[in-house]
CSV table of C-alpha atoms in Angstrom, one decimal:
chain,number,residue,atom,x,y,z
A,171,MET,CA,45.2,205.6,39.8
A,172,ASP,CA,41.5,206.2,39.2
A,173,ALA,CA,40.5,203.7,41.8
A,174,ILE,CA,42.0,205.7,44.6
A,175,ARG,CA,40.4,208.9,43.5
A,176,GLU,CA,36.8,207.9,44.3
A,177,GLY,CA,34.9,205.1,45.9
A,178,LEU,CA,35.9,202.5,48.5
A,179,LEU,CA,39.6,202.7,47.7
A,180,LYS,CA,39.7,206.5,47.8
A,181,VAL,CA,42.8,207.9,49.5
A,182,ASP,CA,42.2,211.4,50.8
A,183,PRO,CA,45.4,213.2,51.6
A,184,GLY,CA,43.5,215.5,53.9
A,185,LEU,CA,42.3,212.5,55.9
A,186,TYR,CA,45.8,211.1,55.8
A,187,LEU,CA,47.1,214.3,57.3
A,188,TRP,CA,44.5,214.5,60.0
A,189,THR,CA,45.2,210.8,60.9
A,190,LEU,CA,48.9,211.6,61.3
A,191,VAL,CA,48.2,214.7,63.4
A,192,THR,CA,45.6,212.9,65.6
A,193,PHE,CA,47.8,209.9,66.1
A,194,ILE,CA,51.0,211.9,66.9
A,195,VAL,CA,49.1,214.2,69.3
A,196,LEU,CA,47.4,211.2,71.0
A,197,VAL,CA,50.8,209.5,71.4
A,198,LEU,CA,52.3,212.5,73.0
A,199,ILE,CA,49.4,213.2,75.3
A,200,LEU,CA,49.1,209.6,76.5
A,201,TRP,CA,52.9,209.1,76.7
A,202,LYS,CA,53.1,211.9,79.2
A,203,ALA,CA,49.9,211.4,81.1
A,204,ALA,CA,49.1,207.8,80.9
A,205,TRP,CA,51.7,205.3,79.6
A,206,LYS,CA,54.7,206.5,81.5
A,207,PRO,CA,53.2,206.5,85.0
A,208,LEU,CA,51.2,203.3,84.1
A,209,VAL,CA,54.2,201.3,82.9
A,210,GLU,CA,56.4,202.6,85.7
A,211,ALA,CA,53.7,201.6,88.3
A,212,LEU,CA,53.4,198.1,86.7
A,213,ASP,CA,57.2,197.6,86.6
A,214,LEU,CA,57.4,198.7,90.2
A,215,ARG,CA,54.7,196.3,91.2
A,216,ALA,CA,56.3,193.5,89.3
A,217,GLU,CA,59.6,194.2,91.1
A,218,LYS,CA,57.8,194.3,94.4
A,219,VAL,CA,56.0,191.0,93.8
A,220,ARG,CA,59.3,189.4,92.7
A,221,ASN,CA,61.0,190.7,95.9
A,222,ASP,CA,58.1,189.5,98.0
A,223,ILE,CA,58.3,186.0,96.5
A,224,GLU,CA,62.0,185.9,97.1
A,225,THR,CA,61.6,187.0,100.7
A,226,ALA,CA,58.9,184.4,101.2
A,227,GLU,CA,61.2,181.7,99.7
A,228,LYS,CA,64.0,182.7,102.0
A,229,ASN,CA,61.6,182.7,105.0
A,230,ARG,CA,60.4,179.3,104.0
A,231,ILE,CA,63.9,177.8,103.8
A,232,GLU,CA,64.7,179.4,107.2
A,233,ALA,CA,61.6,178.1,108.7
A,234,GLU,CA,62.4,174.6,107.4
A,235,LYS,CA,65.8,174.8,108.9
A,236,ILE,CA,64.4,175.8,112.3
A,237,PHE,CA,61.9,173.1,112.0
A,238,GLU,CA,64.6,170.5,111.4
A,239,ASP,CA,66.6,171.9,114.4
A,240,HIS,CA,63.6,171.6,116.5
A,241,LYS,CA,62.9,168.1,115.4
A,242,ALA,CA,66.5,167.1,116.2
A,243,MET,CA,66.2,168.8,119.6
A,244,MET,CA,63.0,167.0,120.3
A,245,ASN,CA,64.6,163.7,119.4
A,246,ASN,CA,67.5,164.4,121.7
A,247,ALA,CA,65.2,165.3,124.5
A,248,LYS,CA,63.2,162.1,124.0
A,249,ASN,CA,66.3,160.0,124.0
A,250,GLU,CA,67.6,161.7,127.1
A,251,ALA,CA,64.3,161.2,128.8
A,252,ALA,CA,64.3,157.5,127.9
A,253,LYS,CA,67.8,157.2,129.2
A,254,LEU,CA,66.9,158.9,132.4
A,255,ILE,CA,63.9,156.6,132.9
A,256,ALA,CA,66.0,153.5,132.2
A,257,ASP,CA,68.7,154.7,134.6
A,258,GLY,CA,66.1,155.3,137.3
A,259,LYS,CA,64.6,151.9,136.8
A,260,ALA,CA,68.1,150.2,137.1
A,261,ASP,CA,68.8,152.2,140.2
A,262,ALA,CA,65.6,151.3,141.7
A,263,GLU,CA,66.2,147.6,140.8
A,264,ARG,CA,69.6,147.7,142.4
A,265,LEU,CA,68.3,149.4,145.5
A,266,ARG,CA,65.5,146.9,145.8
A,267,SER,CA,67.7,143.8,145.5
A,268,GLY,CA,70.2,145.3,147.9
A,269,LEU,CA,67.5,146.0,150.4
A,270,LEU,CA,66.0,142.5,150.0
A,271,GLU,CA,69.4,140.9,150.6
A,272,LYS,CA,70.0,143.0,153.6
A,273,ALA,CA,66.6,142.1,155.0
A,274,ASN,CA,67.3,138.4,154.4
A,275,GLU,CA,70.6,138.6,156.1
A,276,GLU,CA,69.0,140.4,159.0
A,277,ALA,CA,66.3,137.9,159.3
A,278,GLN,CA,68.8,135.1,159.1
A,279,LYS,CA,70.8,136.7,161.9
A,280,ILE,CA,67.7,137.2,164.0
A,281,MET,CA,66.7,133.6,163.5
A,282,GLU,CA,70.1,132.3,164.4
A,283,HIS,CA,70.2,134.5,167.5
A,284,ALA,CA,66.7,133.2,168.5
A,285,LYS,CA,67.8,129.6,168.0
A,286,ARG,CA,70.9,130.1,170.1
A,287,GLU,CA,68.8,131.8,172.7
A,288,ILE,CA,66.3,129.0,172.6
A,289,THR,CA,69.0,126.3,172.9
A,290,LEU,CA,70.6,128.2,175.8
A,291,SER,CA,67.3,128.5,177.6
A,292,LYS,CA,66.4,124.9,177.0
A,293,ASP,CA,69.8,123.8,178.4
A,294,LYS,CA,69.4,126.0,181.4
A,295,ALA,CA,65.9,124.8,182.0
A,296,LEU,CA,66.9,121.2,181.7
A,297,GLY,CA,69.8,121.7,184.2
A,298,GLU,CA,67.4,123.3,186.6
A,299,LEU,CA,64.9,120.5,186.1
A,300,LYS,CA,67.6,117.9,186.8
A,301,ASN,CA,68.6,119.6,190.1
A,302,GLU,CA,65.0,119.9,191.1
A,303,ILE,CA,64.4,116.2,190.3
A,304,ALA,CA,67.5,115.2,192.2
A,305,LEU,CA,66.4,117.3,195.2
A,306,LEU,CA,62.9,115.9,195.1
A,307,SER,CA,64.1,112.3,194.6
A,308,THR,CA,66.5,112.6,197.6
A,309,GLU,CA,63.7,114.1,199.7
A,310,ILE,CA,61.3,111.3,198.8
A,311,ALA,CA,63.9,108.7,199.2
A,312,SER,CA,64.9,110.0,202.5
A,313,LYS,CA,61.3,110.0,203.7
A,314,ILE,CA,60.8,106.3,202.5
A,315,ILE,CA,64.1,105.3,203.9
A,316,VAL,CA,63.4,106.9,207.3
A,317,LYS,CA,60.1,105.0,207.6
A,318,ASN,CA,61.1,101.4,206.8
A,319,LEU,CA,64.7,101.1,206.6
A,320,LYS,CA,66.6,98.3,208.1
A,321,PRO,CA,70.2,99.0,208.8
A,322,GLU,CA,71.4,96.4,206.1
A,323,ASP,CA,68.9,97.7,203.6
A,324,GLN,CA,70.0,101.3,204.3
A,325,LYS,CA,73.5,100.5,203.5
A,326,ALA,CA,72.4,98.8,200.2
A,327,ILE,CA,70.1,101.6,199.2
A,328,VAL,CA,72.7,104.3,199.8
A,329,GLU,CA,75.1,102.2,197.7
A,330,GLU,CA,72.6,102.0,194.9
A,331,ALA,CA,71.5,105.6,195.0
A,332,LEU,CA,75.1,106.7,194.9
A,333,THR,CA,75.7,104.6,191.8
A,334,LYS,CA,72.6,105.9,190.2
A,335,ILE,CA,73.5,109.5,190.8
A,336,ARG,CA,76.9,108.8,189.5
A,337,THR,CA,75.4,107.5,186.2
A,338,VAL,CA,73.0,110.4,185.9
A,339,GLN,CA,75.8,112.9,186.2
B,276,MET,CA,20.5,196.1,66.4
B,277,LEU,CA,19.8,199.8,66.3
B,278,LYS,CA,22.3,200.0,63.5
B,279,LEU,CA,20.6,197.3,61.6
B,280,ILE,CA,17.2,199.0,62.0
B,281,SER,CA,18.5,202.3,60.9
B,282,LEU,CA,20.2,200.7,58.0
B,283,VAL,CA,17.0,199.1,56.9
B,284,ASN,CA,15.1,202.4,57.2
B,285,MET,CA,17.7,204.1,55.2
B,286,VAL,CA,17.8,201.5,52.5
B,287,VAL,CA,14.0,201.6,52.2
B,288,GLY,CA,14.1,205.4,52.0
B,289,ALA,CA,16.8,205.4,49.5
B,290,GLY,CA,15.4,202.5,47.5
B,291,GLY,CA,12.4,204.6,46.3
B,292,GLY,CA,14.4,207.3,44.7
B,293,HIS,CA,16.8,205.1,42.7
B,294,GLY,CA,16.2,202.9,39.7
B,295,GLY,CA,18.0,199.6,39.8
B,296,LYS,CA,18.6,197.5,42.9
B,297,GLU,CA,22.3,197.0,42.2
B,298,GLU,CA,22.7,200.8,42.2
B,299,SER,CA,21.0,201.0,45.5
B,300,VAL,CA,23.1,198.5,47.3
B,301,SER,CA,26.2,200.1,45.9
B,302,ASP,CA,24.9,203.5,47.1
B,303,VAL,CA,24.3,202.3,50.6
B,304,VAL,CA,27.7,200.7,50.8
B,305,MET,CA,29.3,203.9,49.5
B,306,HIS,CA,27.4,206.0,51.9
B,307,HIS,CA,28.3,203.9,54.8
B,308,LEU,CA,31.9,203.1,54.1
B,309,THR,CA,33.3,206.2,52.4
B,310,ASP,CA,34.3,209.4,54.1
B,311,HIS,CA,32.3,212.6,53.8
B,312,VAL,CA,31.5,215.8,55.6
B,313,VAL,CA,28.7,215.2,58.1
B,314,GLU,CA,25.4,216.7,57.0
B,315,GLY,CA,22.0,217.3,58.4
B,316,ASN,CA,22.5,217.1,62.2
B,317,PHE,CA,23.6,219.2,65.1
B,318,ILE,CA,27.2,218.2,64.7
B,319,ALA,CA,27.1,219.4,61.1
B,320,LYS,CA,25.8,222.8,62.3
B,321,ILE,CA,28.6,223.1,64.9
B,322,LEU,CA,31.2,222.2,62.4
B,323,GLU,CA,29.9,224.4,59.6
B,324,PRO,CA,32.0,227.5,60.3
B,325,VAL,CA,35.1,225.4,60.9
B,326,ASN,CA,34.6,223.4,57.7
B,327,THR,CA,34.1,226.5,55.6
B,328,VAL,CA,37.6,227.7,56.7
B,329,LEU,CA,39.4,224.3,56.7
B,330,GLY,CA,37.5,223.0,53.6
B,331,GLY,CA,38.8,226.1,51.8
B,332,ILE,CA,42.4,225.0,52.4
B,333,THR,CA,42.8,222.9,49.3
B,334,PHE,CA,46.0,221.2,48.1
B,335,GLU,CA,47.1,218.5,45.7
B,336,VAL,CA,49.4,215.5,46.4
B,337,LEU,CA,50.3,213.1,43.7
B,338,GLY,CA,47.4,214.3,41.6
B,339,LEU,CA,44.9,213.7,44.5
B,340,LYS,CA,43.0,216.9,45.3
B,341,SER,CA,42.0,217.3,48.9
B,342,ASN,CA,41.2,219.8,51.6
B,343,LEU,CA,41.4,219.8,55.4
B,344,ALA,CA,37.7,219.6,56.1
B,345,ILE,CA,36.7,217.8,59.3
B,346,THR,CA,35.0,214.8,57.8
B,347,LYS,CA,33.1,212.0,59.5
B,348,LEU,CA,36.1,209.8,59.9
B,349,VAL,CA,38.2,212.6,61.3
B,350,LEU,CA,35.5,213.0,64.0
B,351,MET,CA,35.6,209.3,64.6
B,352,MET,CA,39.3,209.4,65.1
B,353,TRP,CA,39.0,212.3,67.5
B,354,LEU,CA,36.3,210.4,69.4
B,355,ALA,CA,38.5,207.3,69.6
B,356,ALA,CA,41.4,209.5,70.8
B,357,PHE,CA,39.2,211.2,73.3
B,358,ILE,CA,38.0,207.8,74.6
B,359,CYS,CA,41.7,206.7,75.0
B,360,ILE,CA,42.4,209.9,76.9
B,361,ILE,CA,39.4,209.7,79.3
B,362,ILE,CA,40.0,206.0,79.9
B,363,PHE,CA,43.8,205.8,80.4
B,364,ILE,CA,44.7,208.9,82.2
B,365,PRO,CA,42.5,208.1,85.2
B,366,VAL,CA,43.4,204.4,85.0
B,367,ALA,CA,47.1,205.3,85.0
B,368,ARG,CA,46.6,207.5,88.1
B,369,LYS,CA,44.6,204.7,89.9
B,370,ILE,CA,47.2,202.1,89.1
B,371,LYS,CA,50.0,204.4,90.3
B,372,ASN,CA,48.2,205.0,93.5
B,373,ALA,CA,47.2,201.5,94.3
B,374,LYS,CA,50.4,199.8,95.6
B,375,TYR,CA,49.1,196.3,95.6
B,376,GLY,CA,47.0,196.6,92.4
B,377,SER,CA,43.6,198.2,92.2
B,378,SER,CA,40.5,196.4,93.4
B,379,SER,CA,38.4,198.0,90.7
B,380,LYS,CA,37.3,195.7,87.9
B,381,TRP,CA,37.4,198.6,85.4
B,382,VAL,CA,41.0,199.4,86.2
B,383,ASN,CA,42.0,195.8,86.2
B,384,MET,CA,40.4,195.2,82.8
B,385,TRP,CA,42.5,197.9,81.2
B,386,GLU,CA,45.5,196.7,83.1
B,387,VAL,CA,45.1,193.3,81.6
B,388,LEU,CA,45.0,194.7,78.1
B,389,VAL,CA,48.0,196.9,78.7
B,390,GLY,CA,49.8,193.9,80.2
B,391,PHE,CA,48.8,191.9,77.0
B,392,VAL,CA,50.4,194.6,74.8
B,393,HIS,CA,53.4,194.6,77.0
B,394,ASP,CA,53.8,190.8,77.2
B,395,GLU,CA,52.8,189.8,73.7
B,396,ILE,CA,53.7,192.7,71.5
B,397,VAL,CA,56.4,194.9,73.0
B,398,GLU,CA,58.5,192.6,75.2
B,399,PRO,CA,59.2,189.9,72.5
B,400,ASN,CA,60.3,192.5,70.0
B,401,PHE,CA,62.1,195.1,72.0
B,402,GLY,CA,63.3,193.4,75.1
B,403,HIS,CA,63.8,195.1,78.4
B,404,HIS,CA,66.1,197.8,77.2
B,405,TYR,CA,63.9,199.7,74.7
B,406,LYS,CA,60.6,198.9,76.4
B,407,LYS,CA,60.3,202.4,77.9
B,408,ILE,CA,60.1,204.0,74.5
B,409,ALA,CA,58.2,201.2,72.7
B,410,MET,CA,55.4,200.8,75.3
B,411,PRO,CA,53.8,204.2,74.9
B,412,TRP,CA,54.0,204.0,71.1
B,413,PHE,CA,52.5,200.6,70.7
B,414,CYS,CA,50.0,201.0,73.5
B,415,THR,CA,48.7,204.1,71.7
B,416,THR,CA,48.6,202.3,68.4
B,417,PHE,CA,46.8,199.3,69.8
B,418,PHE,CA,44.1,201.2,71.7
B,419,PHE,CA,43.6,203.8,69.1
B,420,VAL,CA,43.1,201.2,66.4
B,421,LEU,CA,41.0,199.1,68.7
B,422,PHE,CA,38.6,202.0,69.6
B,423,CYS,CA,38.5,203.1,65.9
B,424,ASN,CA,37.5,199.5,65.0
B,425,LEU,CA,34.9,199.2,67.8
B,426,LEU,CA,33.4,202.7,67.2
B,427,GLY,CA,32.4,201.4,63.7
B,428,MET,CA,30.2,198.8,65.5
B,429,ILE,CA,28.0,201.4,67.1
B,430,PRO,CA,25.0,202.7,65.2
B,431,TYR,CA,25.5,206.0,63.4
B,432,MET,CA,29.2,205.8,63.8
B,433,SER,CA,31.7,204.7,61.2
B,434,THR,CA,35.0,202.8,61.1
B,435,ALA,CA,37.9,205.2,60.7
B,436,THR,CA,40.2,202.2,60.2
B,437,GLY,CA,38.0,201.1,57.2
B,438,ASN,CA,39.6,203.8,55.1
B,439,LEU,CA,42.9,203.5,53.2
B,440,ALA,CA,44.0,207.0,54.1
B,441,VAL,CA,43.7,206.3,57.8
B,442,THR,CA,45.3,202.9,57.8
B,443,GLY,CA,47.9,204.2,55.3
B,444,ALA,CA,48.8,207.0,57.7
B,445,LEU,CA,49.1,204.6,60.6
B,446,ALA,CA,51.2,202.2,58.6
B,447,SER,CA,53.5,205.0,57.4
B,448,THR,CA,54.4,205.7,61.0
B,449,THR,CA,55.6,202.1,61.0
B,450,LEU,CA,57.6,202.7,57.9
B,451,LEU,CA,59.0,205.9,59.4
B,452,GLY,CA,59.8,204.0,62.6
B,453,MET,CA,61.6,201.3,60.8
B,454,ILE,CA,63.7,203.8,58.8
B,455,VAL,CA,64.4,206.1,61.7
B,456,ILE,CA,65.2,203.4,64.3
B,457,GLY,CA,67.4,201.5,61.8
B,458,THR,CA,69.3,204.6,60.9
B,459,ILE,CA,69.8,205.6,64.5
B,460,LYS,CA,70.7,202.2,65.9
B,461,GLN,CA,72.7,200.8,63.1
B,462,GLY,CA,74.1,204.0,61.5
B,463,PRO,CA,73.3,205.5,58.1
B,464,GLN,CA,74.6,202.4,56.2
B,465,TRP,CA,71.5,200.6,57.6
B,466,ILE,CA,69.6,201.1,54.4
B,467,PHE,CA,72.3,198.9,52.6
B,468,THR,CA,73.5,196.5,55.2
B,469,GLY,CA,70.7,196.5,57.8
B,470,ILE,CA,67.9,195.2,55.6
B,471,VAL,CA,69.7,192.4,53.8
B,472,PRO,CA,70.3,189.2,55.8
B,473,GLY,CA,73.9,188.6,56.9
B,474,GLY,CA,76.1,186.0,55.1
B,475,VAL,CA,74.7,186.7,51.6
B,476,PRO,CA,77.3,186.1,48.8
B,477,LEU,CA,78.5,189.4,47.3
B,478,PRO,CA,77.1,188.7,43.8
B,479,LEU,CA,73.6,188.2,45.2
B,480,PHE,CA,73.8,191.3,47.4
B,481,PRO,CA,72.4,193.9,44.9
B,482,LEU,CA,69.5,191.6,43.9
B,483,LEU,CA,68.6,190.9,47.5
B,484,TRP,CA,69.0,194.5,48.4
B,485,VAL,CA,66.4,195.5,45.8
B,486,ILE,CA,64.1,192.8,47.0
B,487,GLU,CA,64.5,193.8,50.6
B,488,LEU,CA,64.0,197.5,49.7
B,489,MET,CA,60.7,196.6,48.1
B,490,GLY,CA,59.9,194.5,51.2
B,491,LEU,CA,60.5,197.5,53.3
B,492,LEU,CA,57.7,199.3,51.4
B,493,ILE,CA,55.5,196.3,51.1
B,494,LYS,CA,55.4,195.6,54.8
B,495,PRO,CA,53.6,198.8,55.7
B,496,PHE,CA,51.5,198.5,52.6
B,497,ALA,CA,50.4,195.1,53.7
B,498,LEU,CA,49.6,196.6,57.1
B,499,THR,CA,47.5,199.2,55.4
B,500,VAL,CA,45.5,196.9,53.2
B,501,ARG,CA,45.0,194.2,55.9
B,502,LEU,CA,43.4,196.5,58.4
B,503,TYR,CA,41.4,198.3,55.8
B,504,ALA,CA,40.1,195.2,54.1
B,505,ASN,CA,39.2,193.5,57.3
B,506,MET,CA,37.3,196.4,58.7
B,507,THR,CA,35.6,197.1,55.4
B,508,ALA,CA,34.7,193.6,54.4
B,509,GLY,CA,32.6,192.8,57.5
B,510,HIS,CA,30.6,196.0,57.1
B,511,ILE,CA,29.9,195.3,53.4
B,512,VAL,CA,28.7,191.8,54.3
B,513,ILE,CA,26.4,193.1,57.0
B,514,ILE,CA,24.9,195.7,54.6
B,515,ILE,CA,24.4,193.1,51.9
B,516,PHE,CA,22.7,190.7,54.3
B,517,ILE,CA,20.3,193.4,55.3
B,518,PHE,CA,19.8,194.4,51.7
B,519,LEU,CA,18.7,190.9,50.8
B,520,VAL,CA,15.3,191.8,52.4
B,521,MET,CA,14.9,194.7,50.0
B,522,MET,CA,16.0,192.5,47.1
B,523,PHE,CA,13.5,189.8,47.7
B,524,LYS,CA,10.8,192.1,49.0
B,525,SER,CA,9.9,189.6,51.6
B,526,ALA,CA,9.8,189.9,55.4
B,527,LEU,CA,10.6,186.2,55.8
B,528,VAL,CA,14.0,186.7,54.3
B,529,GLY,CA,14.5,189.2,57.1
B,530,ILE,CA,14.6,186.4,59.6
B,531,GLY,CA,17.5,184.8,57.9
B,532,SER,CA,19.3,188.0,56.9
B,533,VAL,CA,19.0,189.6,60.3
B,534,ALA,CA,20.3,186.5,61.9
B,535,GLY,CA,23.2,186.4,59.4
B,536,ALA,CA,23.9,190.1,59.9
B,537,LEU,CA,23.9,189.6,63.7
B,538,MET,CA,26.4,186.7,63.3
B,539,ILE,CA,28.7,188.8,61.1
B,540,ASN,CA,28.3,191.6,63.7
B,541,MET,CA,29.6,189.3,66.4
B,542,LEU,CA,32.4,188.2,64.1
B,543,GLU,CA,33.2,191.9,63.5
B,544,LEU,CA,33.6,192.4,67.3
B,545,LEU,CA,36.2,189.6,67.3
B,546,VAL,CA,37.9,190.9,64.2
B,547,ALA,CA,38.1,194.4,65.7
B,548,PHE,CA,40.2,193.0,68.5
B,549,ILE,CA,42.2,190.6,66.3
B,550,GLN,CA,43.1,193.2,63.7
B,551,ALA,CA,44.1,195.8,66.4
B,552,TYR,CA,46.4,193.1,67.8
B,553,ILE,CA,47.8,192.0,64.4
B,554,PHE,CA,48.4,195.6,63.3
B,555,THR,CA,50.2,196.5,66.5
B,556,ALA,CA,52.1,193.2,66.7
B,557,LEU,CA,53.3,193.3,63.1
B,558,SER,CA,54.2,197.0,63.4
B,559,ALA,CA,56.2,196.1,66.6
B,560,MET,CA,57.9,193.2,64.8
B,561,PHE,CA,58.9,195.4,61.8
B,562,ILE,CA,60.3,198.2,63.9
B,563,GLY,CA,61.9,195.8,66.4
B,564,ALA,CA,63.6,194.0,63.5
B,565,SER,CA,65.5,197.2,62.6
B,566,LEU,CA,66.9,197.5,66.1
B,567,HIS,CA,69.6,194.9,65.5
B,568,ALA,CA,71.3,193.7,62.4
B,569,HIS,CA,70.2,190.3,61.3
């Protein structure tokens, strides 16, 4: 007991009492003026931060979904475009071959027509030429005949000419 | 450093008047670490009329004579309380007004410490439900003890928590808290059933009850002695380091002893924090344990 009366281990009831009073008063003052608003503010902020994080997470998921949708849409559009291009190419190809065929046919027709025309013209010209030759030959023959024809010869020539003409025709 | 120099001056001044060296170092330690009414400066003059009245109020508890004089340690506690008030009331207002957290480093520093008390001390022991009541109590305990501890590191100040009466008073609030919370939350039978672990065989119950009842008193007693001893020991070591110079009567020793004292001083800063934390954490653990039957 003597140790706590004096020296380093002294326990002074007065100091004990003052400590209690100081501490209790400090607790009451700070409770009202500092800790209550401080803890409330911190809790409020923690709540707010939690909400913000939740909202951000939600937004992120939504954005990801939208992104996926857009990706799918883009893919669709790409496929559609490719299909359109392929269709266009096929159409063009068909059109081109059709046109070519038609043109060939046309050309064939024109050629044939021309050939026929040429043949007709040639035949016509040959006929005319024959007539002309016959006419000229008769004229020449008549001139020669008139000059030095004896009556017996005349008869023979006419005979011969007649047979010749007959063979030509 | 100022404290060290003043200590050296004081020791040299005191050394002349006394006989043996052992007596001197003990005198110095006593003067620095025990409580007494302030003498010989302007504060003493201001307090003189108050102390003549309060010092006259004498009483006796358990054979210990005392009075209500405003001693040095009472002043230190008031200073610590005042520092708490002038720091935390504006800080609380600023935190409340800043919706997204204050940008001030000063405010954020205290917010971190309050958050530390909240996360490490109050939340694990009291959960979400009783937090609103526990936070103010343990925040006050932590910062009051912390500032008392740190004030002792400043020259011409002394450590209020380096006194058994002060730590005893703080620890007895813990004892009171344990008893009051236990009785309110678990009913008056708490003193029998609440403190003894559940599932104890009936024959062992009385024995365990006696042990646990002693434990109930030993817990705050351990709090008292731990804080007191930690705060006192460092100061004694610092004083003795400095006193080595006087003992050896050599300036060369001063190089080593001042370096040693400086090191202990740094350690003391750390200890001031650690002990404030331990005192508060254990106090919270003890009181939190009487919330629920175990």
